[in-house]
Every structure is written in structure tokens, then in C-alpha cells.
C-alpha positions as MATLAB code, in Angstrom:
seq = 'MLTKRDLLRSAALAAITATTTKAVPVQAQTSAERPGFFKAKDIAEAGFIFGLPIVMNYGVMYEYAVDRNSGQFKAPFNQIKNEPNVFTYKDTAIPTPNSDTPYSFVWMDLRAEPVVLSVPAVDPKRYYSVMLCDGNTYNYGYIGSRATGSEAGDYMVVGPDWTGATPPGIKKVFRSSTQFSVAGYRTQLFNPDDLDNVKKVQDGYKVQTLSAYLNRPATVGAAAVDFPKIDKELVKTNFFEYLDFALQFATAQENEKEIRAQLAKIGVGPGKTFNFKDLPLEQKLEIGLGMKEGEKKVDEAVANAGKAINGWRVSGLPGDSAHYNGDWLKRAAAAKAGIYGNNPVEATYPLTRVDGDGQTLDGSKHNYTLTFPPGQQPPVNAFWSLTMYDGKSQLLIENPINRYLINSPMLPDMKKNADGSLTLYIQNKSPGADKESNWLPAPNDTIYLVMRLYWPKTESPSILPPGEGTWQPPGVKRVT';
ca = [
      11.591    9.771   -0.477;
      11.837    6.083   -1.162;
       8.438    5.238   -2.550;
       7.717    8.169   -4.820;
       6.748    7.024   -8.276;
      10.042    8.117   -9.855;
      11.897    5.802   -7.471;
      11.548    2.799   -9.744;
      11.452    4.391  -13.150;
      13.311    2.408  -15.753;
      16.010    5.017  -16.259;
      16.924    4.647  -12.616;
      17.081    0.887  -12.883;
      19.803    0.683  -15.479;
      22.332    0.093  -12.713;
      21.627   -2.383   -9.919;
      23.587   -4.259   -7.316;
      22.735   -7.582   -5.759;
      24.766   -8.773   -2.774;
      24.134  -11.303   -0.086;
      23.191  -10.372    3.456;
      23.704  -13.877    4.741;
      26.433  -14.585    7.233;
      28.580  -16.915    5.098;
      29.076  -15.766    1.504;
      30.491  -18.097   -1.116;
      32.508  -17.396   -4.207;
      30.754  -15.747   -7.141;
      29.476  -18.041   -9.816;
      31.765  -18.843  -12.664;
      30.699  -17.913  -16.168;
      30.110  -21.594  -16.898;
      27.545  -21.761  -14.081;
      25.621  -18.709  -15.169;
      22.703  -18.954  -17.592;
      23.058  -17.366  -21.020;
      22.411  -13.685  -21.658;
      18.723  -13.887  -22.543;
      17.959  -16.455  -19.861;
      19.622  -14.295  -17.206;
      17.700  -11.289  -18.503;
      14.460  -13.233  -18.132;
      15.366  -14.252  -14.576;
      16.153  -10.651  -13.624;
      12.844   -9.562  -15.141;
      10.873  -12.195  -13.247;
      12.878  -11.467  -10.093;
      12.082   -7.775  -10.284;
       8.359   -8.480  -10.648;
       8.463  -10.983   -7.795;
      10.541   -8.731   -5.565;
       9.077   -5.281   -6.185;
       6.357   -5.449   -3.463;
       8.831   -6.969   -1.011;
      11.410   -4.236   -1.576;
       8.775   -1.495   -1.461;
       7.501   -2.884    1.828;
      11.018   -3.040    3.243;
      11.544    0.597    2.305;
       8.433    1.700    4.190;
       9.357   -0.456    7.191;
      12.844    1.044    7.240;
      11.519    4.608    7.219;
       8.705    3.910    9.708;
      10.320    1.556   12.230;
      14.116    1.545   11.803;
      15.569    4.906   10.762;
      14.732    7.454   13.457;
      16.077   10.218   11.225;
      14.052    9.332    8.137;
      11.530   12.123    8.621;
       8.799    9.458    8.438;
       9.713    7.456   11.566;
       6.690    6.276   13.571;
       7.798    3.974   16.408;
      10.153    1.056   17.152;
       8.991   -2.492   16.527;
       6.053   -3.718   18.630;
       5.046   -0.199   19.655;
       1.964    1.467   18.238;
       2.046    4.957   16.796;
      -1.262    6.783   16.560;
      -1.510    9.589   14.036;
      -4.036   12.120   15.433;
      -4.542   13.606   11.987;
      -5.088   12.554    8.400;
      -2.308   12.365    5.813;
      -1.369   15.501    3.880;
       1.052   16.419    1.096;
       3.839   16.316    3.709;
       3.483   12.533    4.065;
       5.625   10.971    1.375;
       6.659    7.480    2.508;
       3.603    5.697    1.092;
       2.352    6.389   -2.434;
      -1.376    7.002   -2.867;
      -1.973    7.560    0.871;
      -5.456    7.470    2.338;
      -6.487   10.840    3.795;
      -9.925    9.635    4.973;
      -9.016    8.002    8.228;
      -6.364    8.856   10.809;
      -3.897    5.985   10.817;
      -2.243    4.014   13.543;
       0.693    1.744   12.787;
       2.599   -0.981   14.527;
       5.436   -2.838   12.877;
       5.689   -6.227   14.525;
       8.831   -8.286   15.093;
       7.437  -11.807   15.451;
      10.740  -13.675   15.628;
      10.886  -14.212   19.407;
       7.196  -14.414   20.288;
       3.735  -13.439   19.093;
       2.204  -10.010   19.503;
      -1.266   -9.371   20.951;
      -3.387   -6.581   19.486;
      -6.219   -5.368   21.721;
      -9.011   -3.145   20.434;
     -11.656   -1.258   22.450;
     -15.387   -1.229   21.930;
     -16.082    1.233   19.112;
     -19.359    2.996   18.339;
     -20.968    0.909   15.565;
     -21.579    4.137   13.633;
     -17.820    4.717   13.379;
     -16.007    2.524   10.876;
     -12.597    1.198   11.821;
     -10.353   -1.569   10.586;
      -7.025   -3.150   11.424;
      -5.391   -4.603    8.316;
      -2.619   -7.143    8.843;
      -0.080   -7.114    6.018;
       3.158   -9.086    5.972;
       6.480   -8.621    4.206;
       5.115  -10.384    1.121;
       2.371   -7.697    1.051;
      -0.281  -10.337    1.727;
      -3.313   -9.045    3.646;
      -3.572  -12.047    5.928;
      -6.261  -10.839    8.308;
      -8.633   -8.121    9.500;
      -9.967   -6.847   12.798;
     -12.695   -4.207   12.793;
     -16.234   -3.144   11.945;
     -16.739   -5.500    9.022;
     -14.543   -8.432   10.010;
     -15.004   -8.815   13.772;
     -17.621   -6.233   14.777;
     -17.445   -3.267   17.117;
     -16.858   -5.119   20.380;
     -13.625   -5.047   22.366;
     -11.263   -7.990   21.898;
      -7.753   -9.407   22.045;
      -6.186  -10.924   18.923;
      -2.834  -12.693   18.535;
      -0.466  -12.356   15.579;
       2.137  -15.096   15.144;
       5.105  -15.609   12.862;
       5.359  -18.250   10.137;
       6.987  -20.872   12.376;
       5.087  -20.344   15.649;
       3.835  -23.569   17.255;
       2.824  -22.447   20.748;
      -0.563  -22.665   22.437;
      -3.288  -20.052   22.205;
      -3.979  -18.572   25.641;
      -7.508  -18.079   26.973;
      -9.072  -14.754   26.079;
      -7.650  -14.576   22.564;
     -10.515  -14.258   20.083;
      -8.535  -15.204   16.985;
      -4.997  -16.029   15.853;
      -3.546  -14.548   12.652;
      -0.428  -16.021   11.037;
       2.015  -13.859    9.098;
       4.053  -15.464    6.316;
       7.060  -13.313    7.327;
       8.770  -12.572   10.612;
       8.210   -8.836   10.276;
       4.704   -7.566    9.651;
       2.626   -4.411    9.898;
      -0.798   -3.689   11.347;
      -2.410   -0.650    9.752;
      -5.334    0.855   11.668;
      -7.900    3.084    9.960;
     -10.307    4.998   12.218;
     -13.071    7.014   10.611;
     -13.072   10.786   11.114;
     -16.512   12.312   10.571;
     -15.350   15.943   10.367;
     -12.534   18.153   11.731;
     -14.424   18.651   15.016;
     -14.483   14.883   15.503;
     -10.728   14.523   15.960;
     -10.812   14.292   19.763;
     -13.258   11.400   19.503;
     -10.913    9.606   17.122;
      -8.062   10.111   19.580;
     -10.129    8.437   22.308;
     -10.609    5.390   20.072;
      -6.914    5.332   19.232;
      -6.032    5.485   22.920;
      -7.863    2.185   23.289;
      -5.617    0.375   20.796;
      -3.078   -1.672   22.771;
      -0.083   -3.683   21.563;
       1.798   -6.176   23.750;
       4.133   -9.089   23.288;
       2.542  -12.359   24.338;
       4.677  -12.538   27.496;
       3.582   -9.035   28.531;
      -0.053   -9.917   27.805;
       0.258  -12.966   30.069;
       2.192  -10.934   32.674;
       5.118  -13.321   32.458;
       8.859  -12.746   32.052;
       9.849  -12.023   28.480;
      11.110  -14.879   26.342;
      14.611  -14.804   24.929;
      14.838  -11.795   22.658;
      15.506  -12.074   18.966;
      18.966  -11.293   17.658;
      19.748   -7.725   16.665;
      19.404   -7.053   12.950;
      21.682   -4.830   10.899;
      19.032   -3.363    8.602;
      20.616   -2.007    5.409;
      19.909    1.670    4.815;
      17.529    2.306    1.947;
      16.613    5.429    0.045;
      15.794    6.464   -3.491;
      19.399    6.455   -4.653;
      20.383    3.197   -2.994;
      17.418    1.270   -4.345;
      18.542    2.162   -7.862;
      21.739    0.245   -7.304;
      20.910   -2.328   -4.627;
      17.494   -3.712   -5.566;
      18.404   -7.388   -5.316;
      20.402   -6.807   -2.150;
      17.243   -5.557   -0.444;
      15.191   -8.395   -1.867;
      17.722  -10.925   -0.644;
      17.800   -9.326    2.820;
      14.026   -9.383    3.159;
      13.675  -12.969    1.958;
      15.713  -14.322    4.861;
      12.791  -13.377    7.148;
      10.218  -15.084    4.927;
       9.802  -18.840    4.990;
       9.706  -20.014    1.376;
       6.176  -20.976    0.402;
       5.485  -23.794   -2.017;
       4.551  -21.468   -4.873;
       7.796  -19.474   -4.403;
      10.221  -22.320   -4.804;
      10.503  -22.011   -8.572;
      11.196  -18.266   -8.662;
      13.654  -18.531   -5.775;
      15.496  -21.323   -7.602;
      15.668  -19.153  -10.711;
      17.045  -16.196   -8.720;
      19.764  -18.440   -7.297;
      21.024  -19.009  -10.852;
      22.042  -15.348  -11.087;
      23.524  -15.322   -7.609;
      20.571  -14.133   -5.519;
      19.579  -16.220   -2.512;
      20.941  -18.113    0.477;
      24.664  -18.822    0.280;
      25.112  -16.712   -2.867;
      26.989  -13.544   -3.577;
      26.553  -11.184   -6.481;
      28.417   -7.912   -6.883;
      27.215   -5.872   -9.812;
      30.241   -3.611  -10.085;
      32.565   -6.597  -10.605;
      30.510   -8.169  -13.390;
      31.511   -8.038  -17.055;
      29.615   -5.493  -19.137;
      27.456   -8.169  -20.785;
      26.214   -9.414  -17.435;
      25.488   -5.875  -16.252;
      23.414   -5.338  -19.363;
      21.390   -8.524  -18.887;
      20.384   -7.569  -15.350;
      19.596   -3.958  -16.197;
      17.569   -4.918  -19.254;
      15.639   -7.534  -17.298;
      14.667   -5.064  -14.604;
      13.660   -2.463  -17.164;
      11.403   -4.977  -18.886;
      10.000   -6.056  -15.543;
       9.037   -2.534  -14.606;
       7.414   -2.020  -17.986;
       5.230   -5.077  -17.429;
       4.243   -3.900  -13.943;
       3.237   -0.472  -15.245;
       1.188   -2.079  -18.005;
      -0.487   -4.363  -15.472;
      -1.458   -1.366  -13.335;
      -2.837    0.482  -16.360;
      -4.854   -2.546  -17.474;
      -5.939   -3.882  -14.080;
      -9.523   -5.001  -13.758;
     -12.126   -3.611  -16.102;
     -12.414   -0.207  -17.764;
     -15.691    1.461  -16.781;
     -16.343    5.044  -17.898;
     -12.604    5.735  -17.834;
     -12.094    4.165  -14.403;
     -10.202    0.958  -13.778;
     -12.227   -1.145  -11.358;
     -10.316   -4.116  -10.007;
      -9.730   -6.209   -6.935;
      -5.935   -6.356   -6.869;
      -5.018   -6.652   -3.153;
      -5.550   -9.810   -1.154;
      -3.961  -12.678    0.725;
      -1.591  -15.392   -0.478;
      -4.419  -17.538   -1.852;
      -5.804  -14.521   -3.720;
      -2.559  -14.015   -5.669;
      -1.853  -17.764   -5.967;
       1.659  -17.175   -7.286;
       0.634  -14.451   -9.749;
       3.618  -12.199   -9.037;
       2.642   -9.646  -11.662;
      -0.750   -9.160  -10.019;
       0.922   -8.715   -6.638;
       3.426   -6.211   -8.059;
       0.646   -4.270   -9.757;
      -1.264   -4.086   -6.483;
       1.774   -2.633   -4.720;
       2.574   -0.176   -7.512;
      -1.035    1.004   -7.748;
      -1.068    1.679   -4.004;
       0.814   -0.472   -1.513;
      -1.205   -1.607    1.523;
      -4.505   -1.432   -0.303;
      -7.454   -3.240    1.239;
      -9.101   -6.418    0.034;
     -12.133   -5.567   -2.153;
     -14.641   -6.630    0.507;
     -13.063   -4.144    2.935;
     -12.590   -1.338    0.425;
     -12.737   -1.185   -3.362;
     -10.719    1.413   -5.262;
     -11.807    2.615   -8.707;
      -8.916    4.674  -10.097;
      -8.286    6.732  -13.189;
      -5.820    8.932  -15.025;
      -8.239    9.675  -17.874;
     -11.607   11.301  -18.404;
     -14.689    9.512  -19.670;
     -13.426    9.930  -23.247;
     -10.078    8.320  -22.457;
      -8.086   11.578  -22.534;
      -5.346   12.113  -19.927;
      -6.505   14.151  -16.938;
      -4.383   17.300  -16.738;
      -5.168   20.193  -14.405;
      -2.876   22.516  -16.356;
      -5.021   22.176  -19.478;
      -8.615   21.524  -18.455;
     -11.249   21.759  -15.754;
     -13.392   18.704  -15.026;
     -16.603   17.654  -13.322;
     -17.820   14.397  -11.830;
     -21.571   14.049  -11.323;
     -23.370   11.365   -9.341;
     -27.003   11.083  -10.528;
     -29.756   11.230   -7.890;
     -29.600    8.221   -5.599;
     -26.503    6.836   -7.328;
     -23.676    7.738   -5.008;
     -21.256    4.884   -4.232;
     -23.136    2.139   -2.304;
     -21.325    1.472    0.978;
     -21.952    0.284    4.517;
     -19.338    2.718    5.869;
     -18.423    5.698    3.648;
     -16.938    6.664    0.286;
     -14.387    9.216   -0.881;
     -12.679   10.663   -3.946;
      -9.015   11.599   -3.441;
      -6.767   13.747   -5.636;
      -3.123   12.837   -6.294;
      -0.315   14.231   -8.362;
      -0.243   12.176  -11.547;
       3.511   11.599  -11.408;
       4.308   10.998   -7.737;
       0.924    9.584   -6.641;
       1.185   11.804   -3.561;
      -1.315   14.284   -2.139;
      -0.936   17.830   -3.440;
      -0.549   21.108   -1.605;
      -3.519   23.378   -2.301;
      -4.964   26.660   -0.988;
      -7.880   25.117    0.946;
      -5.998   22.081    2.337;
      -8.544   19.733    0.797;
      -7.211   16.443   -0.494;
     -10.481   14.606   -0.963;
     -14.233   14.814   -0.940;
     -16.052   12.142    1.032;
     -19.571   11.245    2.061;
     -19.291   12.706    5.605;
     -18.838   16.109    3.889;
     -22.179   15.843    2.065;
     -24.191   18.004    4.519;
     -21.926   20.955    3.662;
     -22.038   20.405   -0.099;
     -24.477   21.721   -2.687;
     -26.688   19.405   -4.707;
     -28.172   20.236   -8.078;
     -31.885   20.944   -8.503;
     -32.556   17.343   -9.570;
     -30.753   15.942   -6.514;
     -27.573   15.000   -8.334;
     -24.146   15.865   -6.899;
     -21.483   17.547   -9.048;
     -17.838   17.735   -7.965;
     -15.558   20.362   -9.539;
     -12.120   18.965  -10.291;
      -9.750   21.757  -11.297;
      -6.596   23.657  -10.384;
      -8.223   27.030   -9.659;
     -11.300   27.720   -7.564;
     -14.593   27.312   -9.469;
     -15.921   30.349   -7.600;
     -17.271   30.956   -4.107;
     -20.703   29.521   -4.966;
     -19.153   26.180   -6.014;
     -16.155   25.962   -3.722;
     -17.899   23.604   -1.278;
     -17.828   21.007   -4.078;
     -14.289   21.791   -5.275;
     -11.581   19.127   -5.308;
      -8.323   21.008   -6.013;
      -6.196   19.507   -8.783;
      -2.476   19.870   -9.523;
      -1.285   22.153  -12.287;
      -0.187   18.984  -14.039;
      -1.385   15.431  -14.640;
      -3.988   13.975  -12.287;
      -4.444   10.614  -10.590;
      -7.883   10.072   -8.998;
      -8.785    7.275   -6.597;
     -12.289    6.546   -5.367;
     -12.593    4.544   -2.153;
     -15.665    2.560   -1.166;
     -15.226    1.441    2.434;
     -17.094   -1.750    3.303;
     -18.935   -1.797   -0.021;
     -22.451   -3.181    0.006;
     -22.871   -6.685   -1.316;
     -26.550   -6.413   -2.223;
     -27.519   -4.666   -5.461;
     -26.554   -2.010   -6.347;
     -22.989   -2.996   -5.530;
     -19.524   -2.504   -6.967;
     -18.787   -6.132   -6.058;
     -17.482   -8.253   -7.643;
     -15.014   -5.545   -8.763;
     -15.608   -4.686  -12.398;
     -18.721   -6.853  -12.618;
     -21.008   -5.217  -10.063;
     -24.327   -3.505  -10.725;
     -23.021   -0.064   -9.618;
     -20.580    1.734  -11.895;
     -18.632    4.958  -11.279;
     -19.621    7.829  -13.598;
     -17.026    9.192  -15.980;
     -15.045   12.375  -15.370;
     -16.142   15.043  -17.875;
     -13.926   17.688  -19.403;
     -15.387   21.191  -19.152;
     -15.408   22.924  -22.508;
];
């Protein structure tokens, strides 16, 4: 599938194509107009870093809202799709998926008119959130337990150029920086027997265009879009084509003008055309090398994000436009680490590929434990979890007990140690019937672990600010 980790590996990026999707192409640049080899390589590198989150987002949108045969299709634009179950190893469109909360999704087409999202009253004991994320992967707003409370309400989402009036009854207006945007709903599931209650909450989520909300005739519809097909093979060769396509639906922000001007110099942008297969060998090499270097920098940024604490990386990568402030490498790292991650105040994500001694976690070689001392479980207002992923694909793994995570709602069924501490057994094979309640199955290969603290507490002890808080995750220990 498109967003598996191997999708963007450097070996796959040696060949790329960039073509225009605009209506009126112009002639390709002459060699005199093009920057020199190393300058063009640098532009391709910067363009890859800038464009990676945008292309990844487009790929998910294509599978979820455009291609009905993708195997991951959810619903057409402006229609909500409730998932009455949590994600499993069969869900492959999004890397590092959350398996804590049944999801609901709506991809919004904001070109013709705004969209109104209505939420029901939700039991204050049940955490829920609606994260608004645009095509730039900016989290530009939240609805839910932390942000707006548990009361019912109507909220309006508008596109970057909307100038209309706000109708009565709308509690808040959220503005997307792109004309296509996604709302991702997370509704807490307490246990498997709670699923029907989650479905009742999901049934209360409503999505309408503004005209439908006002019970008026629809405005003039937006023009049909010929969305280019995208999959793992095509993204290897058409990266800049997809970036160029997506950018036409994103009004250029002030801090983007420089990078967009640089991309135009290698033929990417409005009124440009760029066909990789027709380029001389030297120019093919400059683009391929630039993208390879760009991916290397993104991977390094993910590995070094935030602060190292007992083997975990604790950071606050995701956020809105002001949060990134033109730091394209930070934005790319956030997407690569786990696209559609929450802002730290909504959820903070310690993650690790190593044990407390810095050695690579590998379920084929070792068994591991993670112990929370008495009274030192993750401090949250909602709940916490620890999720297991395959170290290569960052996807959930198939296992004999269908357990992909351990979270705080499971605590009543888990065993504590005599001193009140809680030990989790992280290994490929069962630790034995007496310990299986605390077993988090691991792949027979490398391991990627992500801890999630939903609505982390702000008073001490707290993980906030990320990497500097008074609570720290304990290290994973190798069993000898």
C-alpha cells in the first residue's frame, strides 16, 4: 500500500517524474535557464522535504475518498465514514495507526462552500476528539473533550479563500489552508463490550454542506477533478507530479513563497512542465540524488526528534502552521513518524526502536519488559496506551491473541506486582498463561513502540512540555 515505510526508501527514489497538472503547460526550460547540477540537487532535496507530507496526505486521501477500489476506501467527499472497530494489521493506508479509538473520517471538499460538523453530547467520562488536518498536514483545529467540552455543537470548516458570513448557531469557525481537508474523529472504547456505546456516539456525528445545514438550495458545485492515481510504484516515479497537483489546491502562504520559487527553477509549479524521462542523464542524476539526500535528512530528523529519555524519543512534532513556522524538515519528520499525529496538548507520543541501553529492539532475538513503578503510570486526563508496530513497515502486526496494544482501560484485567508496580511483557512468544494478561505480542523482527498519552495532564507530574516534563517514560529492559 502507498504509505508503508518502504514506499519512500531511497532506493525507490532513484527515479522520479515531475509533470504539471495545470491546464496550460509551457515548453520545458532550456539548459541555460536551469540551475547548475549541485544547485538543482539542493532544490530537489529541499523540495522533497517540503513536499513529503503533502504527497503522503494526498496518497491517503486518494485511497480513502477517491479510489473506490483501493481496498481502503471510506466514503466520498463530505460524507462521514464511521469505523465501528479499532484498526488491526489489515489496515495499511496509514503508518503507525492508532488502535485505541474507533475512527470516523470525513474528507472535505471546501471549494464550493463550507462544511458543518455537528457533534452530539458525549458522556464526560468518554474521551473523544475531532482533529482537523489540511493538505499541508497542519492541525488547524480541534473539537472534543479537551478543546470544546462534551456538549453538543455545530462547527463550520471553511476553505482558505472563504469570505462569507457565519450563520447563527455555529459555535466556532475553523479555516483550512487547503481546499481539501480531513476531519479525523477518535472515540474512546473502554473495552470490547463497549462497542455498541461507541456506535451510538458515532451515530451522532453529522456532516453537512453549509447550504444543507441552512436548508437552502446548494450553491454552484465545484468543478470535477481528475485525481491522478497513486500507489507505491507510481510515487517512486511521479513524486513531484503529485506535489504539483496538490499545491494547486493550497493557497501559497507567505513562508512558502521561497521554496515554491526554488521549485519553479527545476520546472515544478504553475505554468511549468517537467518530464523526467526526457531529461539528460545529468539532470536525472541531480533530481534523484537530491531526493535521496532529502529522505536521509527526514529519517535522521525522526530518529533525533525531541529528547532522548530512557531510550524513548519524547517530542512535540505535530502542530499547526504557526507551530512549524516554515520548518519543513520538522513537518516532514512529523509525517514520517506518524502522519495525522495529534498536537502535544491533545496527545503526546513517546516512541522508541531501542531498549533502555540503546540496543535495537528485535523480537527475533530478545524478550523485553517495561515496568511502571507504583503510582508512576503515564499521567493523563483521558487514558494512555502502548502500541506495538512492525519495525520496518510501522504497521500493526498479526498475532495469536489479536492484541495490538495495552492501555489503561485494560488495567482491571492485568496483574500488578507485589509492590504495586505494573510490568508489561514485550515478546514474540507467550510469556506463559500466568503472565499473558500483561503480554504485548511483538513481531519476529525489529520493533517500533509508541506510547500515547491522551489529554496529558499539565500539572506535575506531567510529560509536558514534551521532553522537559516532570514525568518520564521508563526504559524497555532486555530479558537475559
